Short mmCIF file of C-alpha atoms in Angstrom, two decimals:
data_model
loop_
_atom_site.label_atom_id
_atom_site.label_comp_id
_atom_site.label_asym_id
_atom_site.label_seq_id
_atom_site.Cartn_x
_atom_site.Cartn_y
_atom_site.Cartn_z
CA MET A 1 -7.89 -1.60 32.70
CA SER A 2 -9.65 -0.13 29.53
CA HIS A 3 -7.79 0.59 26.41
CA THR A 4 -10.39 2.23 24.56
CA PRO A 5 -9.71 5.66 22.52
CA PRO A 6 -11.08 8.76 23.85
CA HIS A 7 -13.65 9.81 20.75
CA GLY A 8 -14.91 6.42 20.43
CA ALA A 9 -18.79 6.61 20.52
CA LEU A 10 -19.46 5.67 16.75
CA LEU A 11 -16.74 2.93 17.64
CA THR A 12 -18.92 1.27 20.44
CA GLU A 13 -21.59 1.37 17.93
CA LEU A 14 -19.97 -0.08 15.14
CA GLU A 15 -18.34 -3.02 17.29
CA PRO A 16 -20.52 -5.27 15.91
CA VAL A 17 -19.57 -4.79 12.94
CA VAL A 18 -16.13 -5.03 13.82
CA GLU A 19 -16.69 -8.33 15.36
CA GLU A 20 -18.14 -9.81 12.30
CA ASN A 21 -15.68 -8.85 10.06
CA LEU A 22 -12.97 -9.88 12.14
CA ASN A 23 -14.39 -13.26 12.10
CA ARG A 24 -15.12 -12.77 8.11
CA HIS A 25 -11.35 -12.00 8.03
CA LEU A 26 -10.19 -15.28 9.94
CA SER A 27 -12.44 -17.67 8.10
CA LEU A 28 -10.90 -16.50 4.32
CA ALA A 29 -7.49 -15.74 5.60
CA GLN A 30 -4.79 -18.18 4.75
CA GLU A 31 -1.90 -19.40 6.37
CA TRP A 32 1.33 -18.78 4.91
CA HIS A 33 4.69 -18.76 6.03
CA PRO A 34 7.51 -16.28 4.50
CA HIS A 35 10.24 -19.03 4.19
CA ASP A 36 8.15 -20.88 1.57
CA TYR A 37 8.69 -18.27 -1.08
CA VAL A 38 12.48 -17.13 -0.59
CA PRO A 39 14.91 -19.00 -2.75
CA TRP A 40 17.52 -20.07 -0.15
CA SER A 41 19.94 -22.07 -2.57
CA GLN A 42 21.03 -18.88 -4.14
CA GLY A 43 22.50 -17.25 -0.67
CA HIS A 44 25.63 -17.31 0.22
CA ASP A 45 27.53 -15.66 3.13
CA PHE A 46 28.60 -11.96 3.13
CA ALA A 47 32.24 -10.96 4.39
CA PHE A 48 31.71 -10.90 7.77
CA LEU A 49 31.60 -14.59 7.81
CA GLY A 50 34.26 -15.49 5.21
CA GLY A 51 32.41 -14.82 2.20
CA GLU A 52 31.89 -12.16 -0.20
CA ASP A 53 30.26 -8.83 -0.19
CA TRP A 54 27.29 -7.31 -2.22
CA ALA A 55 28.13 -5.85 -5.97
CA PRO A 56 25.48 -3.68 -7.81
CA GLU A 57 26.20 -6.59 -10.76
CA GLN A 58 25.24 -9.57 -8.51
CA SER A 59 21.36 -8.02 -8.38
CA ARG A 60 19.14 -9.30 -11.45
CA LEU A 61 16.58 -6.63 -10.57
CA ASP A 62 16.57 -3.50 -12.90
CA GLU A 63 16.96 -0.07 -11.33
CA THR A 64 12.59 0.23 -11.88
CA ALA A 65 12.28 -2.92 -10.33
CA LYS A 66 14.78 -1.96 -7.40
CA ALA A 67 13.00 1.05 -6.62
CA ALA A 68 9.95 -0.27 -5.67
CA MET A 69 11.24 -3.92 -3.96
CA PHE A 70 13.24 -0.77 -1.83
CA THR A 71 9.81 1.27 -1.02
CA ASN A 72 7.44 -1.29 -0.91
CA LEU A 73 9.93 -2.88 1.92
CA LEU A 74 10.67 0.40 3.74
CA THR A 75 7.25 1.15 3.80
CA GLU A 76 5.90 -2.49 5.37
CA ASP A 77 9.42 -1.69 7.68
CA ASN A 78 7.41 0.73 9.76
CA LEU A 79 4.73 -1.43 10.92
CA PRO A 80 5.80 -0.55 14.72
CA SER A 81 4.82 2.94 14.16
CA TYR A 82 1.15 2.33 12.36
CA HIS A 83 0.22 -0.62 15.46
CA ARG A 84 0.40 2.68 17.41
CA GLU A 85 -1.95 4.75 15.45
CA ILE A 86 -4.14 2.16 14.80
CA ALA A 87 -4.32 0.98 18.38
CA THR A 88 -4.82 4.86 19.85
CA ARG A 89 -7.23 5.44 17.24
CA PHE A 90 -9.10 2.03 17.44
CA GLY A 91 -8.38 0.93 21.41
CA ARG A 92 -7.17 -2.81 22.27
CA ASP A 93 -10.59 -4.15 23.62
CA GLY A 94 -12.95 -6.20 22.31
CA ALA A 95 -13.28 -6.85 18.41
CA TRP A 96 -11.08 -3.96 17.79
CA GLY A 97 -8.21 -4.66 19.76
CA THR A 98 -8.01 -8.22 18.74
CA TRP A 99 -8.13 -6.99 15.13
CA VAL A 100 -5.51 -4.74 15.30
CA GLY A 101 -3.36 -7.42 17.01
CA ARG A 102 -4.14 -9.81 14.50
CA TRP A 103 -3.70 -7.24 11.61
CA THR A 104 -0.49 -6.19 13.30
CA ALA A 105 0.79 -9.89 12.86
CA GLU A 106 0.00 -10.40 9.15
CA GLU A 107 1.63 -7.37 8.20
CA ASN A 108 4.98 -8.22 9.73
CA ARG A 109 4.84 -11.23 7.58
CA HIS A 110 5.73 -8.86 4.74
CA GLY A 111 8.40 -7.11 5.76
CA ILE A 112 10.03 -10.49 6.90
CA ALA A 113 9.66 -12.25 3.71
CA LEU A 114 10.01 -9.23 1.70
CA ARG A 115 13.77 -9.00 3.05
CA ASP A 116 14.51 -12.33 3.50
CA TYR A 117 14.06 -12.85 -0.33
CA LEU A 118 15.79 -9.53 -1.53
CA VAL A 119 19.12 -10.51 0.72
CA VAL A 120 19.30 -14.14 -0.22
CA THR A 121 19.24 -13.31 -3.75
CA ARG A 122 21.28 -9.70 -3.16
CA GLY A 123 18.66 -7.86 -5.08
CA VAL A 124 19.46 -4.82 -3.45
CA ASP A 125 22.44 -3.04 -1.28
CA PRO A 126 21.80 -4.48 2.15
CA VAL A 127 24.28 -1.70 3.91
CA GLU A 128 21.89 1.01 2.15
CA LEU A 129 18.85 -0.77 3.26
CA GLU A 130 19.36 -1.37 6.58
CA ARG A 131 20.62 2.19 6.71
CA ALA A 132 17.61 3.29 5.48
CA ARG A 133 15.33 1.25 7.68
CA MET A 134 17.33 2.59 10.73
CA ASP A 135 16.54 6.14 9.73
CA TYR A 136 12.91 5.56 8.47
CA MET A 137 12.02 3.92 11.48
CA THR A 138 13.47 6.58 14.28
CA SER A 139 11.29 9.13 12.32
CA GLY A 140 8.06 6.81 12.14
CA TYR A 141 5.44 7.69 10.51
CA ASP A 142 2.46 10.05 12.25
CA SER A 143 -0.72 10.54 10.08
CA GLY A 144 -2.13 13.87 12.42
CA ASP A 145 -4.45 14.23 14.19
CA LYS A 146 -7.20 12.12 12.25
CA THR A 147 -10.37 10.72 14.17
CA PRO A 148 -11.20 7.58 14.11
CA LEU A 149 -13.23 7.11 11.29
CA GLU A 150 -10.65 9.02 9.26
CA ALA A 151 -8.28 6.76 10.04
CA VAL A 152 -10.20 4.14 8.70
CA ALA A 153 -11.36 5.54 5.75
CA TYR A 154 -8.00 5.99 4.88
CA VAL A 155 -6.59 2.92 5.11
CA SER A 156 -9.71 1.21 3.47
CA PHE A 157 -7.78 3.22 0.17
CA GLN A 158 -4.40 2.48 1.44
CA GLU A 159 -4.20 -0.76 1.57
CA LEU A 160 -5.85 -1.61 -1.98
CA ALA A 161 -3.01 1.06 -3.16
CA THR A 162 -0.45 -0.60 -1.34
CA ARG A 163 -2.23 -4.24 -3.18
CA VAL A 164 -1.32 -2.58 -6.80
CA SER A 165 1.67 -2.04 -5.87
CA HIS A 166 2.55 -4.96 -4.58
CA ARG A 167 1.03 -6.80 -7.46
CA ASN A 168 2.34 -4.76 -9.50
CA THR A 169 5.75 -4.95 -8.37
CA GLY A 170 6.11 -8.43 -8.55
CA LYS A 171 5.49 -8.40 -12.32
CA ALA A 172 7.59 -5.92 -12.78
CA THR A 173 10.51 -7.64 -11.32
CA GLY A 174 10.88 -10.49 -14.53
CA ASP A 175 11.29 -13.22 -11.71
CA PRO A 176 8.55 -15.49 -11.08
CA ILE A 177 9.70 -16.19 -7.70
CA ALA A 178 9.27 -12.51 -6.53
CA ASP A 179 6.39 -12.15 -8.61
CA ARG A 180 4.40 -15.23 -6.57
CA LEU A 181 5.45 -14.05 -3.36
CA LEU A 182 4.32 -10.39 -3.70
CA ALA A 183 1.04 -12.03 -5.44
CA ARG A 184 0.83 -13.69 -1.76
CA ILE A 185 1.41 -10.45 0.01
CA ALA A 186 -0.67 -8.63 -2.16
CA LYS A 187 -3.69 -11.21 -1.52
CA ASP A 188 -3.40 -9.95 2.83
CA GLU A 189 -4.10 -6.69 1.76
CA ASN A 190 -7.20 -7.26 0.33
CA LEU A 191 -8.39 -8.75 2.78
CA HIS A 192 -7.18 -5.80 4.95
CA MET A 193 -8.65 -3.61 2.47
CA VAL A 194 -12.34 -5.54 2.26
CA PHE A 195 -12.26 -5.45 5.85
CA TYR A 196 -12.16 -1.73 6.37
CA ARG A 197 -14.05 -1.01 3.60
CA ASN A 198 -16.58 -2.77 5.54
CA ILE A 199 -16.60 -0.75 8.49
CA VAL A 200 -16.90 2.79 6.45
CA ALA A 201 -19.37 1.39 4.75
CA ALA A 202 -21.59 0.68 7.90
CA ALA A 203 -20.18 4.12 9.72
CA PHE A 204 -22.06 5.36 6.24
CA GLU A 205 -25.16 3.95 7.66
CA ILE A 206 -24.77 5.89 10.98
CA ALA A 207 -23.33 8.59 10.08
CA PRO A 208 -23.56 9.51 6.76
CA ASP A 209 -22.42 13.04 6.80
CA GLU A 210 -20.20 12.75 9.23
CA THR A 211 -18.26 9.70 7.19
CA MET A 212 -18.92 11.27 3.66
CA ARG A 213 -16.56 14.21 5.34
CA ALA A 214 -13.94 11.89 6.23
CA VAL A 215 -13.83 9.77 3.20
CA THR A 216 -13.86 13.33 1.23
CA ASP A 217 -10.95 14.73 3.36
CA GLU A 218 -9.00 11.26 3.09
CA VAL A 219 -9.25 11.43 -0.85
CA ILE A 220 -8.02 15.21 -1.16
CA ARG A 221 -5.24 14.53 1.36
CA PHE A 222 -4.40 11.26 0.22
CA GLU A 223 -0.52 10.24 0.07
CA MET A 224 1.21 7.18 0.92
CA PRO A 225 2.81 6.47 4.10
CA GLY A 226 6.19 5.87 3.55
CA ALA A 227 6.01 9.78 1.65
CA THR A 228 8.36 10.64 4.37
CA MET A 229 11.27 8.45 3.79
CA ALA A 230 14.54 9.63 2.12
CA GLY A 231 14.34 9.20 -1.98
CA PHE A 232 10.45 8.73 -1.93
CA ARG A 233 9.93 11.12 -4.59
CA LYS A 234 12.63 9.89 -7.16
CA ASN A 235 11.70 6.46 -6.57
CA SER A 236 8.19 6.98 -7.09
CA VAL A 237 8.83 9.01 -10.06
CA LEU A 238 10.62 5.58 -12.06
CA ILE A 239 7.62 3.63 -10.39
CA ALA A 240 5.36 5.64 -12.20
CA LYS A 241 7.14 6.42 -15.52
CA ALA A 242 7.17 1.69 -15.31
CA GLY A 243 3.19 1.99 -14.83
CA ILE A 244 3.46 0.17 -11.81
CA TYR A 245 1.95 2.60 -9.48
CA ASP A 246 0.79 6.17 -11.38
CA LEU A 247 -1.89 8.45 -11.03
CA ARG A 248 -4.12 6.49 -13.20
CA LEU A 249 -3.92 3.45 -11.32
CA HIS A 250 -4.66 5.62 -8.56
CA HIS A 251 -7.84 7.10 -9.40
CA ASP A 252 -8.99 3.67 -11.67
CA GLU A 253 -8.11 1.03 -9.67
CA VAL A 254 -8.16 2.09 -6.10
CA ILE A 255 -9.77 5.71 -4.95
CA GLN A 256 -12.94 4.61 -7.91
CA PRO A 257 -13.70 0.67 -7.05
CA VAL A 258 -13.76 1.78 -2.78
CA LEU A 259 -16.48 4.80 -3.92
CA ARG A 260 -18.62 2.49 -5.97
CA ALA A 261 -18.50 -0.51 -3.05
CA TRP A 262 -19.99 2.44 -0.82
CA LYS A 263 -22.34 4.31 -3.05
CA VAL A 264 -20.44 7.56 -2.64
CA PHE A 265 -22.46 9.22 -5.75
CA GLU A 266 -25.57 7.17 -5.63
CA ARG A 267 -26.44 7.91 -1.74
CA THR A 268 -29.75 9.63 -0.68
CA ASP A 269 -29.43 9.78 2.97
CA LEU A 270 -27.10 13.07 2.74
CA GLY A 271 -27.73 16.34 4.80
CA PRO A 272 -26.61 18.95 3.44
CA ASP A 273 -23.05 19.02 5.14
CA GLY A 274 -22.84 15.23 3.66
CA GLU A 275 -23.73 17.07 0.39
CA HIS A 276 -21.53 19.48 0.37
CA ALA A 277 -18.58 17.42 1.21
CA ARG A 278 -20.03 15.09 -2.15
CA GLU A 279 -19.20 17.72 -4.39
CA GLU A 280 -16.13 18.28 -2.98
CA LEU A 281 -15.12 15.01 -3.72
CA ALA A 282 -16.90 14.68 -7.50
CA GLU A 283 -14.77 18.41 -8.13
CA PHE A 284 -11.40 16.68 -6.75
CA LEU A 285 -12.43 13.69 -8.89
CA THR A 286 -12.70 15.55 -12.07
CA GLY A 287 -9.88 17.22 -11.47
CA LEU A 288 -7.73 14.04 -11.13
CA ASP A 289 -8.91 12.32 -13.79
CA ALA A 290 -7.53 15.17 -16.07
CA GLN A 291 -4.39 14.55 -13.94
CA ALA A 292 -4.19 11.11 -14.65
CA ALA A 293 -4.74 11.98 -18.79
CA LYS A 294 -2.02 14.18 -18.92
CA PHE A 295 0.48 11.98 -17.36
CA VAL A 296 -0.35 8.74 -19.23
CA GLU A 297 -0.94 11.26 -22.31
CA SER A 298 3.32 12.65 -21.49
CA ARG A 299 4.44 9.27 -20.34
CA ASP A 300 3.20 7.90 -23.93
CA ARG A 301 5.10 10.61 -25.75
CA MET A 302 8.37 9.55 -24.25
CA ARG A 303 7.62 6.57 -24.40
CA ALA A 304 8.04 6.77 -28.33
CA ARG A 305 10.79 8.98 -27.91
CA MET A 306 12.56 6.20 -26.47
CA GLN A 307 11.35 3.76 -29.21
CA ALA A 308 12.19 5.91 -31.93
CA ARG A 309 15.98 6.22 -30.56
CA SER A 310 16.03 2.57 -29.88
CA ASP A 311 14.99 1.79 -33.44
CA GLU A 312 17.36 3.80 -35.28
CA ALA A 313 20.14 2.66 -33.22
CA ILE A 314 18.89 -0.64 -34.70
CA THR A 315 18.19 -0.11 -38.29
CA PRO A 316 21.48 0.48 -39.58
CA LEU A 317 23.36 -3.12 -38.11
CA ALA A 318 20.60 -4.48 -39.47
CA GLN A 319 21.15 -2.95 -42.93
CA VAL A 320 25.01 -4.31 -42.83
#
């Protein structure tokens, strides 16, 4: 029985590239085990087994690190929805199907490791975390009616965005164990990004105008898959203020590197439709860059005010 999706002409043409990049991925992917990254000796029973339930003072994470870890884990938790999204669009046959299964298995490690770390170290309230997981997974994730080409363009950026977010979250925790764990997860995300980025690069060679249109649309309407979870906007503000993931990083470290890899603004093989899409993209990026600059300036002013207030509070004590 075939599990190939209906709009599969370009997917079929890309199959040899998918197989080549699947083999490349498998040769580079390093085996790792979530349990190795969890400080089990720091754990103890909760009240249900005669121990002590969670209390805020047990967490060593500040509010920003809590928000980032919470958001990152819940985003990873929606893996069943993401699996459905890519299995529906890419199919379950051949190299595409093998990739869908392998990607899902690798991604599953991330949620396992993050949850074990947070529960063992009592980094966040596990009851709140479980209730949020139930709510978010029940509502699920739906990317809309993306074509397979739009989907693979989207995940090229999204995987890199997740890598940046995980890496910076690890640093923000102030915990070497969490930093090491999130750096390991970020390596997976980077390999996933390279896989998808290479598929889009091949699509540009086969259908440059159609691919340019898909890339432009996905950059313009980009949002992280966790955008629909409760509290996402509030947590995103905290995360942006801390420099874990903000517009500047999104523009400089996510969008631009991927576009450069595809040589989007150097291509000479675009027809009128592709040129129009590229012009739209350039105009959008100019606006995004301006927004990013404005955000950074505002954040710098806020940090300067906070530092000044802190200095004023300390100075009288120093003069005593």
